[in-house]
mmCIF file of C-alpha atoms in Angstrom:
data_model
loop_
_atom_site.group_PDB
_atom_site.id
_atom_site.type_symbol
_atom_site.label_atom_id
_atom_site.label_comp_id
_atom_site.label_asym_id
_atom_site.label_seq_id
_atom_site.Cartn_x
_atom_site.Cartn_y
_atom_site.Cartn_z
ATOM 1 C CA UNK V 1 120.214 94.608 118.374
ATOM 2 C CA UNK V 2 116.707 94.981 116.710
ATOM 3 C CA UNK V 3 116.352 98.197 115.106
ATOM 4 C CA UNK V 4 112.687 98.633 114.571
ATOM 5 C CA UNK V 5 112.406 102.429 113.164
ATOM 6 C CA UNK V 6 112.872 102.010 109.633
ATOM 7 C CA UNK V 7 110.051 104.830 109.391
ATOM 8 C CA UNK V 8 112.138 107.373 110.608
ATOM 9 C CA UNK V 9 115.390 106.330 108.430
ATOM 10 C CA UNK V 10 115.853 103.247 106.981
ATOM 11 C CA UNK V 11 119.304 101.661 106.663
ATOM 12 C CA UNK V 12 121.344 103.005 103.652
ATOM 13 C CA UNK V 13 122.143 99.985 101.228
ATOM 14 C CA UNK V 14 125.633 98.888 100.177
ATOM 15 C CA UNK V 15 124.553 99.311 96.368
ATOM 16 C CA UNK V 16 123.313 102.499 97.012
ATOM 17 C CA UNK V 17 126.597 103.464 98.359
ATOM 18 C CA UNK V 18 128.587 101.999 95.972
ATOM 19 C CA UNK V 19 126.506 103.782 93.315
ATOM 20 C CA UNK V 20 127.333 107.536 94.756
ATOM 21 C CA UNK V 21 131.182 106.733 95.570
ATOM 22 C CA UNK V 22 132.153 107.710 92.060
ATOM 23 C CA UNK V 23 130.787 110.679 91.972
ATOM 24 C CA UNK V 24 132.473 112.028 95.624
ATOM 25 C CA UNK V 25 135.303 110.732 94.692
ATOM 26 C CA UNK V 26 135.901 111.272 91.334
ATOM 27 C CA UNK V 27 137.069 114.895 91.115
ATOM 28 C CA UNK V 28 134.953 118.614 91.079
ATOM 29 C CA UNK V 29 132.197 118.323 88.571
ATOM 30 C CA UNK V 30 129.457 120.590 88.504
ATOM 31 C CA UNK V 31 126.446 119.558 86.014
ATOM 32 C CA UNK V 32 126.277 122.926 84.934
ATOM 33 C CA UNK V 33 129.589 123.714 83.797
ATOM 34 C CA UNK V 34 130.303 122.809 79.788
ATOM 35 C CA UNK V 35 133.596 120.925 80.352
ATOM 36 C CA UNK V 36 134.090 116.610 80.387
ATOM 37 C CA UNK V 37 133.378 116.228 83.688
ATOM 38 C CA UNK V 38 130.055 119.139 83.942
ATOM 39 C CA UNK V 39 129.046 116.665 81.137
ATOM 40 C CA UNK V 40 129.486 113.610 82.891
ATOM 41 C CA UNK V 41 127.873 115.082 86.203
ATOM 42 C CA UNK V 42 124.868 116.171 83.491
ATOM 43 C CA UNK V 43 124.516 112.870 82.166
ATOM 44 C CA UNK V 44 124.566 111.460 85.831
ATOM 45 C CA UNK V 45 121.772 113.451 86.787
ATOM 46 C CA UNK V 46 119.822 112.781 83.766
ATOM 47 C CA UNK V 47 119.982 108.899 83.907
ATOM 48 C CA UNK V 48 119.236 109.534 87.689
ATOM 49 C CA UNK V 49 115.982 111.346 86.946
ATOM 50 C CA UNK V 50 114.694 108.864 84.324
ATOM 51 C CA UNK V 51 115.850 106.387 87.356
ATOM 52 C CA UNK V 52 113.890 108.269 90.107
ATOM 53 C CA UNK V 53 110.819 108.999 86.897
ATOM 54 C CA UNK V 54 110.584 105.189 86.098
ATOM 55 C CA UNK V 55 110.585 103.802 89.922
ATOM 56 C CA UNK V 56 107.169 106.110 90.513
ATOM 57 C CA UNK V 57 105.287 106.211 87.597
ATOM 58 C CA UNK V 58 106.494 109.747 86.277
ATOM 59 C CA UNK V 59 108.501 111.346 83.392
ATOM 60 C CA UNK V 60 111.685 112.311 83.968
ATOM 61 C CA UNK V 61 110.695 116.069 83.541
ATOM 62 C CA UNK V 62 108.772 116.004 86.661
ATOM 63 C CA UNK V 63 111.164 115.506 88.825
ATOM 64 C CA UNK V 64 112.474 117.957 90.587
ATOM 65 C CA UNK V 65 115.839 117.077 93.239
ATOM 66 C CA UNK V 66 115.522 118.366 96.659
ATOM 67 C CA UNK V 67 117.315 118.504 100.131
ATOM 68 C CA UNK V 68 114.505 116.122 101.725
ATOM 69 C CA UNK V 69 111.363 114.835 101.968
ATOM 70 C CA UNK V 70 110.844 118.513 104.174
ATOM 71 C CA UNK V 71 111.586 120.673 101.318
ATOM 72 C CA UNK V 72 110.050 118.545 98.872
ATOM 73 C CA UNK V 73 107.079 119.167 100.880
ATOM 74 C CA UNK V 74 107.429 123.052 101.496
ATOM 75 C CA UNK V 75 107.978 123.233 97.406
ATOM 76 C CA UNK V 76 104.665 121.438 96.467
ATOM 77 C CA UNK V 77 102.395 123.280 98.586
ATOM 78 C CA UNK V 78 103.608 126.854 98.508
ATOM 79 C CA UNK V 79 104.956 126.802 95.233
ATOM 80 C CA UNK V 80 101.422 125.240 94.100
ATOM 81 C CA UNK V 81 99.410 127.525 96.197
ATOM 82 C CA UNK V 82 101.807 130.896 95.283
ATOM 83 C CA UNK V 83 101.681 130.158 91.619
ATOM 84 C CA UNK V 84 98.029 131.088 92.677
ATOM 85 C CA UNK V 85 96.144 129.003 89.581
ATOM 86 C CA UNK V 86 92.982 129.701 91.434
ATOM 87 C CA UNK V 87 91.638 130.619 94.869
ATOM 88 C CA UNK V 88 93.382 130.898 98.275
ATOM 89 C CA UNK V 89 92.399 127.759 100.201
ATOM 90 C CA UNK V 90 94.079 124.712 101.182
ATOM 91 C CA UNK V 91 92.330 121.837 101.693
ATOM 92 C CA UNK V 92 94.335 118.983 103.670
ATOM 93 C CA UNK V 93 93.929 116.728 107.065
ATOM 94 C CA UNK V 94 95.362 116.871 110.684
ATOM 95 C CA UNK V 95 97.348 113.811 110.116
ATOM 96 C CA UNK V 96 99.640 115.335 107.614
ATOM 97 C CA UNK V 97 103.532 115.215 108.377
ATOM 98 C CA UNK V 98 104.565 118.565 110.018
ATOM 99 C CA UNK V 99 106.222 120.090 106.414
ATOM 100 C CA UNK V 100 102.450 119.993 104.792
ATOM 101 C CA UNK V 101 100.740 121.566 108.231
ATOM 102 C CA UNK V 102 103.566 123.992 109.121
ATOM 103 C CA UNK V 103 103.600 125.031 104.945
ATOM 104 C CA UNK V 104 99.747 125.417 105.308
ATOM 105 C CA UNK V 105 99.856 127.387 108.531
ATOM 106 C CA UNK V 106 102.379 130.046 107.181
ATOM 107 C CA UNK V 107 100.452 130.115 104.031
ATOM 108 C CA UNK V 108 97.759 131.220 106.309
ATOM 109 C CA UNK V 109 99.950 133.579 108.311
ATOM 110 C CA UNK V 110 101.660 135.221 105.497
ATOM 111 C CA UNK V 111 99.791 135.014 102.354
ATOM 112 C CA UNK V 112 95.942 135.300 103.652
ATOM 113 C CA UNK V 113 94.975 131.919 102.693
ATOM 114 C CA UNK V 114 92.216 129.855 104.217
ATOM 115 C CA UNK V 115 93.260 126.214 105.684
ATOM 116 C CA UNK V 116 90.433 123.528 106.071
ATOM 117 C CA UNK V 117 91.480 120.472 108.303
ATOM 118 C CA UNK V 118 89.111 117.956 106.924
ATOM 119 C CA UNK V 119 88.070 115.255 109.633
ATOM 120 C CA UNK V 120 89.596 112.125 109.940
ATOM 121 C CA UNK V 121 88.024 108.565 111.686
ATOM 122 C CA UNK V 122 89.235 106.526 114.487
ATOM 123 C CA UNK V 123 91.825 104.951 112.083
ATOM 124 C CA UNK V 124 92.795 108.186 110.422
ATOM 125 C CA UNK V 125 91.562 107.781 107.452
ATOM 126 C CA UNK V 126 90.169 110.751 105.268
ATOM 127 C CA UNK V 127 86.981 109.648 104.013
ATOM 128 C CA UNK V 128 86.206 110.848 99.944
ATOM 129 C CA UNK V 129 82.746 112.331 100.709
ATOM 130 C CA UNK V 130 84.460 114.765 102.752
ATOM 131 C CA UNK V 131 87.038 115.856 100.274
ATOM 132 C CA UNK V 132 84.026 116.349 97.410
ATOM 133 C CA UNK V 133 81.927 118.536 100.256
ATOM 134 C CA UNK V 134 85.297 120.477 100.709
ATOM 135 C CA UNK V 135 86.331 121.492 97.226
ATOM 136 C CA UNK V 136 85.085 124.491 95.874
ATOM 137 C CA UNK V 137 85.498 127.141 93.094
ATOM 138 C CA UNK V 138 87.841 128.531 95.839
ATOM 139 C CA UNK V 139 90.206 125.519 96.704
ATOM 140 C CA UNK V 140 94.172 126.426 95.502
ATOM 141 C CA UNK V 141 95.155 123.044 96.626
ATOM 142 C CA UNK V 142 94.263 119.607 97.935
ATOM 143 C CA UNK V 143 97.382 117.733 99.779
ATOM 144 C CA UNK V 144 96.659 114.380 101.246
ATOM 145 C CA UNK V 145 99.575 111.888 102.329
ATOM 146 C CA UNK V 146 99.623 108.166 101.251
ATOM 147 C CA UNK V 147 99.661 107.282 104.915
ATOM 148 C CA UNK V 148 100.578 108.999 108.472
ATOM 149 C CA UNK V 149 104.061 107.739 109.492
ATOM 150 C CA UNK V 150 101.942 107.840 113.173
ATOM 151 C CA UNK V 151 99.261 105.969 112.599
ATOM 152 C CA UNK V 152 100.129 103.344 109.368
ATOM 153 C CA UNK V 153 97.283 104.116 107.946
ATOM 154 C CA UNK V 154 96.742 103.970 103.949
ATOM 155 C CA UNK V 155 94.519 106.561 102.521
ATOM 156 C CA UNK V 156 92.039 106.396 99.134
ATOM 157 C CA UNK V 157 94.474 108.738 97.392
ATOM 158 C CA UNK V 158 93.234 107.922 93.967
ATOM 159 C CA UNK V 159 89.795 108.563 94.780
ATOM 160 C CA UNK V 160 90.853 111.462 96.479
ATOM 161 C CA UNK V 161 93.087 112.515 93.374
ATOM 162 C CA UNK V 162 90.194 112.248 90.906
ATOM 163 C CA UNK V 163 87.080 114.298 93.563
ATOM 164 C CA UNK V 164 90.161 116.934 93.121
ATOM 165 C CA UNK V 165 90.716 116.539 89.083
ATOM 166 C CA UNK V 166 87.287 116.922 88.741
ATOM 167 C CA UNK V 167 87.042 119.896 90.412
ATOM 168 C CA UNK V 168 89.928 121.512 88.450
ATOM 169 C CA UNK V 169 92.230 122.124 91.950
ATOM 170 C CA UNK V 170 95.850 120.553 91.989
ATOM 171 C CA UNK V 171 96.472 117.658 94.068
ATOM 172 C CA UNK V 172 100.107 116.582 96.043
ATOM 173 C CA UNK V 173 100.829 113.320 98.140
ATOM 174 C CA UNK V 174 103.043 113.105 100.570
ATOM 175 C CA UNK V 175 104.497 109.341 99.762
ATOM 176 C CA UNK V 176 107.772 109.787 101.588
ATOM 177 C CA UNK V 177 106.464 107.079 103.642
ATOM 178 C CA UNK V 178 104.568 104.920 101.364
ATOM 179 C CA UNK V 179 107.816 104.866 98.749
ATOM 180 C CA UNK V 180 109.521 101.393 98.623
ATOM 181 C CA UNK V 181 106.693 100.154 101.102
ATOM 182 C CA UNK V 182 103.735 99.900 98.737
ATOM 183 C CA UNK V 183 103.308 100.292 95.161
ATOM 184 C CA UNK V 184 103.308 103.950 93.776
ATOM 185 C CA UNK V 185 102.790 105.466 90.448
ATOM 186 C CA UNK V 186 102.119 109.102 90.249
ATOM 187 C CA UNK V 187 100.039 108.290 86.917
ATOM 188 C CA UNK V 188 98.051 105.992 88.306
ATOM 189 C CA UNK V 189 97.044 107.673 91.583
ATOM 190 C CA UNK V 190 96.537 110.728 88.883
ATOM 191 C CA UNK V 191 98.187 113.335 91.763
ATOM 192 C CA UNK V 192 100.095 116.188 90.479
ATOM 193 C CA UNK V 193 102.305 116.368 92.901
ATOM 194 C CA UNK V 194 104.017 113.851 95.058
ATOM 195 C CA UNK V 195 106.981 113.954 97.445
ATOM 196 C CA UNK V 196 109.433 111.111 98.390
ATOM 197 C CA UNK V 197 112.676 110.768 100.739
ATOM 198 C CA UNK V 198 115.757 108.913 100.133
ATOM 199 C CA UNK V 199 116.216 108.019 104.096
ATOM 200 C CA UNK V 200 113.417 106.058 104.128
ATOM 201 C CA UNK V 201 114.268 103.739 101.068
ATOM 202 C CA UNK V 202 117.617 103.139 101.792
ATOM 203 C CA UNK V 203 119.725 106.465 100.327
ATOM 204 C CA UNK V 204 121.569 109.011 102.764
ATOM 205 C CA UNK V 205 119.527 111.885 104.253
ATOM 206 C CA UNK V 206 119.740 114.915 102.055
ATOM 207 C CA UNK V 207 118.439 113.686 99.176
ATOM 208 C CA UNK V 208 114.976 113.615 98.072
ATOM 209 C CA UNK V 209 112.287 115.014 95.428
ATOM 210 C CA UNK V 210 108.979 116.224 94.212
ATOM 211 C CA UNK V 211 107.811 114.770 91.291
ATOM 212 C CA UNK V 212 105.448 117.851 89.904
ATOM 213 C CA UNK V 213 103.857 117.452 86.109
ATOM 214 C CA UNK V 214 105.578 119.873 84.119
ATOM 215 C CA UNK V 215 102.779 121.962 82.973
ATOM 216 C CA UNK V 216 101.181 122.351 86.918
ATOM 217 C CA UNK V 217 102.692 126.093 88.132
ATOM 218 C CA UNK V 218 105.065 126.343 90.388
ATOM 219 C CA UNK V 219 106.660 128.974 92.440
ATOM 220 C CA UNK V 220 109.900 127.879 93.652
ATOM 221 C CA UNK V 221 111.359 128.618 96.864
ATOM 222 C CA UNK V 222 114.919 128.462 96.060
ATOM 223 C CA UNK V 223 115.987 131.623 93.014
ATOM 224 C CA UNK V 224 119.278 132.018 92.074
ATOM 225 C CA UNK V 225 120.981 130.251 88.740
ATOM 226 C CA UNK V 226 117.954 128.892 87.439
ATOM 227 C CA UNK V 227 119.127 124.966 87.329
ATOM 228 C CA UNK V 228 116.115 122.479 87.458
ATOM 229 C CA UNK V 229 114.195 124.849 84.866
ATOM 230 C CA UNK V 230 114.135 127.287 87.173
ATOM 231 C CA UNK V 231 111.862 125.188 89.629
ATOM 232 C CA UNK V 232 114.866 124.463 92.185
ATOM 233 C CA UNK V 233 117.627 126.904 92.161
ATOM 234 C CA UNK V 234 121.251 125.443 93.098
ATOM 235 C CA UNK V 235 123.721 123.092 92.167
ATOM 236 C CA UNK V 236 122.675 119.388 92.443
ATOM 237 C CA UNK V 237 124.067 117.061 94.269
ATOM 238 C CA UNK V 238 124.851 114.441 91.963
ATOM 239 C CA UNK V 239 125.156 111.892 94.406
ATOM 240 C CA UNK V 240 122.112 112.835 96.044
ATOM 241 C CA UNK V 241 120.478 111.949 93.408
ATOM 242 C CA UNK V 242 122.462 108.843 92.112
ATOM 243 C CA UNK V 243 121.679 107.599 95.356
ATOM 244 C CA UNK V 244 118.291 108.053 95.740
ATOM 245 C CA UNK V 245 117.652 106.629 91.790
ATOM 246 C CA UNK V 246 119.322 103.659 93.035
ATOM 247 C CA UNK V 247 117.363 103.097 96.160
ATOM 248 C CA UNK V 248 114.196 103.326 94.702
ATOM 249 C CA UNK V 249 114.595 101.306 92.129
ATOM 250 C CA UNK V 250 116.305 98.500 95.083
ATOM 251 C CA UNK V 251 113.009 99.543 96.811
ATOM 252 C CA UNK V 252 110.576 98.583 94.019
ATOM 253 C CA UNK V 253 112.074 95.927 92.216
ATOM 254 C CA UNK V 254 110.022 92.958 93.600
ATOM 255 C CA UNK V 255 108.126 94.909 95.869
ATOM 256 C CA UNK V 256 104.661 93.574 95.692
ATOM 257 C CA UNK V 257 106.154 90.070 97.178
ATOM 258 C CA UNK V 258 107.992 91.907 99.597
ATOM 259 C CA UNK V 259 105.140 94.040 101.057
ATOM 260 C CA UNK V 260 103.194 90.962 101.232
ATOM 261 C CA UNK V 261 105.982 89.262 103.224
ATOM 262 C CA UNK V 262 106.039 92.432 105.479
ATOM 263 C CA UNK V 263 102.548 92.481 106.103
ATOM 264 C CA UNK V 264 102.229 88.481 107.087
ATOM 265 C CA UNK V 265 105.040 89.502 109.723
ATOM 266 C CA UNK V 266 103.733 92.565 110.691
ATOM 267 C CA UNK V 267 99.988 90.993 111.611
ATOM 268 C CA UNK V 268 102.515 88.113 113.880
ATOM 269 C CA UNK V 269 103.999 91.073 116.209
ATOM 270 C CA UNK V 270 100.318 92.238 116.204
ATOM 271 C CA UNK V 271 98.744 89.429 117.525
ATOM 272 C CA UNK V 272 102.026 88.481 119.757
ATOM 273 C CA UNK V 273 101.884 91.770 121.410
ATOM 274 C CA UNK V 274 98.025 91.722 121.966
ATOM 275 C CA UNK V 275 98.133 88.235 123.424
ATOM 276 C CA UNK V 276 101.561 88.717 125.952
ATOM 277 C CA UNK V 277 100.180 92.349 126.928
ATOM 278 C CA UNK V 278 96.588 92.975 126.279
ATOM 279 C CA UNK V 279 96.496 96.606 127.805
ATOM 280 C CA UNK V 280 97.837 97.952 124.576
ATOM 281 C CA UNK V 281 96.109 99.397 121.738
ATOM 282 C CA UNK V 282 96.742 98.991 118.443
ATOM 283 C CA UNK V 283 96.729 102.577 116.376
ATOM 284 C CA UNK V 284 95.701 103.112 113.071
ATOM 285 C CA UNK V 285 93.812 100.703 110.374
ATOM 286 C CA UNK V 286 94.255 96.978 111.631
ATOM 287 C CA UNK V 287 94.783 96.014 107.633
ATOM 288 C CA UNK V 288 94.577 98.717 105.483
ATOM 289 C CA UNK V 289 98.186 100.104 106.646
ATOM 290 C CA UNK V 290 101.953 100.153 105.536
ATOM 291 C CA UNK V 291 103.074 96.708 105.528
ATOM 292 C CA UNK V 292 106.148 97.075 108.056
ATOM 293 C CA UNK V 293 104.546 99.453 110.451
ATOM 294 C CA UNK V 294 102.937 98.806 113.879
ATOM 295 C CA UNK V 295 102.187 101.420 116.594
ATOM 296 C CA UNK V 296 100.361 101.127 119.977
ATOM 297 C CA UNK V 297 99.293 103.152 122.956
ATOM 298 C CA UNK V 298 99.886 101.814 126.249
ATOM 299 C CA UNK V 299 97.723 103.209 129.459
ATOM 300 C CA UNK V 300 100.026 103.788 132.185
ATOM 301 C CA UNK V 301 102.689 104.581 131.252
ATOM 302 C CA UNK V 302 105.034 107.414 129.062
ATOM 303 C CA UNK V 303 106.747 107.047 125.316
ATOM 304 C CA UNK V 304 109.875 108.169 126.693
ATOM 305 C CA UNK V 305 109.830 105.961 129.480
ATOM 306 C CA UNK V 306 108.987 102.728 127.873
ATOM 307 C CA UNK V 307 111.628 104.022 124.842
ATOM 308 C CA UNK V 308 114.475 104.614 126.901
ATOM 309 C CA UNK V 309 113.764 101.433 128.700
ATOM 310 C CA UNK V 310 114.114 99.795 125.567
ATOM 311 C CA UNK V 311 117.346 101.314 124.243
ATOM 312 C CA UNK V 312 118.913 100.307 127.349
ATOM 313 C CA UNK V 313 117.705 96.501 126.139
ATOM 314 C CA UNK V 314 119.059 97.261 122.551
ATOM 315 C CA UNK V 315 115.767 97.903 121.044
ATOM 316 C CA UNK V 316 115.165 101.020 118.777
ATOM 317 C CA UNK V 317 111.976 102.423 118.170
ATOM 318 C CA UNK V 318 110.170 105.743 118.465
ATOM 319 C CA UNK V 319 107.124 107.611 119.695
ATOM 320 C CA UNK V 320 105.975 108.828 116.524
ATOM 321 C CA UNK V 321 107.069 111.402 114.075
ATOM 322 C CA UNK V 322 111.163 111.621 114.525
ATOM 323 C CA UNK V 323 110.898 114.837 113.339
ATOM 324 C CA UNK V 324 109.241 115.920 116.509
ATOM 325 C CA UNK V 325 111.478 114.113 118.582
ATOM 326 C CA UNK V 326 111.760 115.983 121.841
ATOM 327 C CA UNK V 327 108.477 117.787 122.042
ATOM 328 C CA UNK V 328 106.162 116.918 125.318
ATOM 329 C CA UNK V 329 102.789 117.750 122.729
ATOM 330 C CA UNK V 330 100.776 114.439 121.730
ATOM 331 C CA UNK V 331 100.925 113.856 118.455
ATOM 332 C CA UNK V 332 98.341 116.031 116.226
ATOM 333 C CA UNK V 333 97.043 112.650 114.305
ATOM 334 C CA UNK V 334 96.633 110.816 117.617
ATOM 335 C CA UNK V 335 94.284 114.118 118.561
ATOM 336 C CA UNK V 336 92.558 113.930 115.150
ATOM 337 C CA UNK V 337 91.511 110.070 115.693
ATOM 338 C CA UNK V 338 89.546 110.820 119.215
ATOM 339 C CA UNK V 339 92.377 109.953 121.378
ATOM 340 C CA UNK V 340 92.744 111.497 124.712
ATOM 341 C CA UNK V 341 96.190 113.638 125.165
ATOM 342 C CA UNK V 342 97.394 111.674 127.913
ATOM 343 C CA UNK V 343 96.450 108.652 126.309
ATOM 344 C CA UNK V 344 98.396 110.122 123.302
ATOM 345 C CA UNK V 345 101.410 110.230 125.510
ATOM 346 C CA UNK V 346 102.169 106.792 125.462
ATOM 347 C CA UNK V 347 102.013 106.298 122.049
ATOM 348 C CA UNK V 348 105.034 103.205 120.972
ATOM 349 C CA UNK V 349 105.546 102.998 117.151
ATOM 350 C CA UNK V 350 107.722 99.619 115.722
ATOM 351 C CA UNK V 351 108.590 99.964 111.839
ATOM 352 C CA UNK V 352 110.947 97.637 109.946
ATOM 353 C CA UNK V 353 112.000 96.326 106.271
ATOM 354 C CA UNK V 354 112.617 93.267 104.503
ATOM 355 C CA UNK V 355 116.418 93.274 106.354
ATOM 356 C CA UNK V 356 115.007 92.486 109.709
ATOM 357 C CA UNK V 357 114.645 89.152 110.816
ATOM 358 C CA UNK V 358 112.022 87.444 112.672
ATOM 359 C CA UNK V 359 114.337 86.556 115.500
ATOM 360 C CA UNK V 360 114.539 90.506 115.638
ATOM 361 C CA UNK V 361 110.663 90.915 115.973
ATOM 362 C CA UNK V 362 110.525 88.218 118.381
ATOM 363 C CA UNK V 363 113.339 90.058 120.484
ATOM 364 C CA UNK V 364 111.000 93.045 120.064
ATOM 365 C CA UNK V 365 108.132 91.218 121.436
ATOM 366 C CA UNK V 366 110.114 89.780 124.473
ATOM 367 C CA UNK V 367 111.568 93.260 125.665
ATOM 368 C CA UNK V 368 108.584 95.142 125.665
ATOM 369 C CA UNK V 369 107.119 92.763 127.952
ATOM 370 C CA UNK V 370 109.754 92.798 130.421
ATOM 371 C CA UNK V 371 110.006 96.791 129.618
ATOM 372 C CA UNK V 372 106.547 97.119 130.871
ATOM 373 C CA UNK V 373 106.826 94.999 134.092
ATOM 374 C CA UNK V 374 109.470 96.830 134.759
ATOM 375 C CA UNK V 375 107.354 100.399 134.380
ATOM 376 C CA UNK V 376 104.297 98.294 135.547
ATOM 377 C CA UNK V 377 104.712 95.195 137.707
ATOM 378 C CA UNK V 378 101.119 94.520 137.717
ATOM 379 C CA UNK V 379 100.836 94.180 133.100
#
């Protein structure tokens, strides 16, 4: 039974399990409390952050545990933007995951501040000449994701990172899809900011975090007992965390090889699926993209229809964002690349890991054919 949407969650490793047993098992301990097992819980968390610090290029201050990839999000650009270092406008792109747009928009609805959606090109791709026209003496905040978990597409964040530097204005990344799928430090892209999820590198949902330079301001959103220096109120989940130290470091250990692999696969479905059904079109950068990632459009037909068509085969894959699983709306990156909203409708998006086999993709490749002369004798 292929399962072909690693980009919404990936499957949670057996190490990474093994890893957190211990500590929900092993009796109350709460990091914060001075007793053996507070310490032990401390200790946890503190080899996890150096884990989590080392894996993207960080220090182990930085990092800051969250719920998600959501609230890691929702921290970095209205806790950089409230902490108010300078001016009161965001500057960020219509392909963004819905926690940077919706963050932006109630920035804009409750705090006054201006929200430029710089433009994008047929592959989504933000282009650096627009980002240096865009930042001002009045830009709070520039927040561009690695890649679009839509559209594949891998953006020039380092040139990007250094237009902002250079202007003095904070920069975040959104890498919770780019971690474990391409190589990430956070000082050599030079952001200040960048979020990552443990779902999508092989840790339970809940855990994430935002890895935010110590000295950039932050407001937090959570206040209460001050843990996480006061950046992230609440007890942390020490397993949460163990986990998603563990994962990542599964995730980049050997990972250049391992994206490469991906990426020779990934251009095979590619070609299979534009030879056996040429109607389709291929979204996002051709290339330039994540390395297990593939989405198309297909003319005629509907995303749900051609999904739950393949379900009922044993196939799993999605429409787009799974975090807007449900809605009827085309996809707000598909809109911001020129497509039609009809055309945006149909949108079919494929994403594995190094765990899925080639007999998989093949399977893949097989049932969306007959899927589609099912929906459409005539393909």
């Amino acid at each position: 039974m292929p399962y072909l949407d690693h980009a919404a969650t990936a499957p949670v490793r057996p190490d990474v399990l093994r890893a957190m047993w211990p500590h929900l098992a092993g009796g109350p301990a709460n990091p914060s409390s001075r007793h053996e097992p507070g310490r032990t819980a401390a200790a946890a968390l503190a080899w996890a952050r150096e884990q989590i610090a080392a894996s993207l290029g960080a220090r182990a201050s930085d990092v800051i545990l969250t719920a998600g990839g959501t609230e890691a999000d929702n921290l970095a650009v209205k806790g950089i933007a409230l902490a108010a270092p300078r001016g009161r406008r965001i500057v960020t792109s219509p392909t963004e995951h819905p926690a940077v747009l919706e963050s932006c928009r109630a920035l804009a609805r409750l705090g006054g501040f201006a929200v430029e959606l710089l433009p994008v090109d047929g592959a989504g791709r933000v282009h650096p000449d627009d980002v240096a026209a865009a930042v001002d003496a009045d830009t709070t905040l520039v927040t561009i994701a690695v890649a679009s978990s839509e559209l594949g597409t891998v953006q020039p964040i380092a040139q990007i990172a250094a237009i902002a530097r250079a202007g003095g204005v904070p920069m975040h990344t959104d890498a919770v899809q780019a971690a474990g799928a391409l190589p990430l430090s956070m000082a050599e892209l030079g952001v200040d900011a960048m979020s990552v999820a443990g779902h999508k590198v092989g840790a339970p949902t809940g855990a994430g975090a935002l890895l935010a330079r110590r000295s950039l301001p932050l407001e937090p959103l959570l206040h209460g007992g001050g843990q996480q220096d006061g950046r992230r109120s609440g007890t942390e989940d020490v397993a949460a965390a163990v986990g998603l130290a563990v994962a990542l470091r599964l995730a980049t250990d050997g990972l250049e090889d391992r994206a490469a692999a991906l990426a020779r696969r990934r251009g095979r479905v590619a070609a299979a699926v534009a030879e056996r059904l040429p109607s389709t079109i291929l979204v996002g950068d051709p290339v330039d993209r994540l390395p297990g990632h593939l989405s198309w459009l297909i003319p005629g037909v509907t995303s749900e229809a051609v999904l739950l068509r393949l379900d009922e085969r044993g196939v799993q894959v999605s429409s787009g964002t799974a975090c807007a699983a449900g809605e009827d709306e085309p996809a707000e990156a598909l809109l911001a690349c020129g497509i039609e909203p009809d055309l945006a409708r149909t949108q079919v998006r494929a994403s594995f890991g190094a765990e899925t086999t080639d007999d998989d993709l093949d399977a893949f490749v097989d049932e969306l054919a007959a899927a589609l002369e099912s929906l459409m004798p005539t393909v």
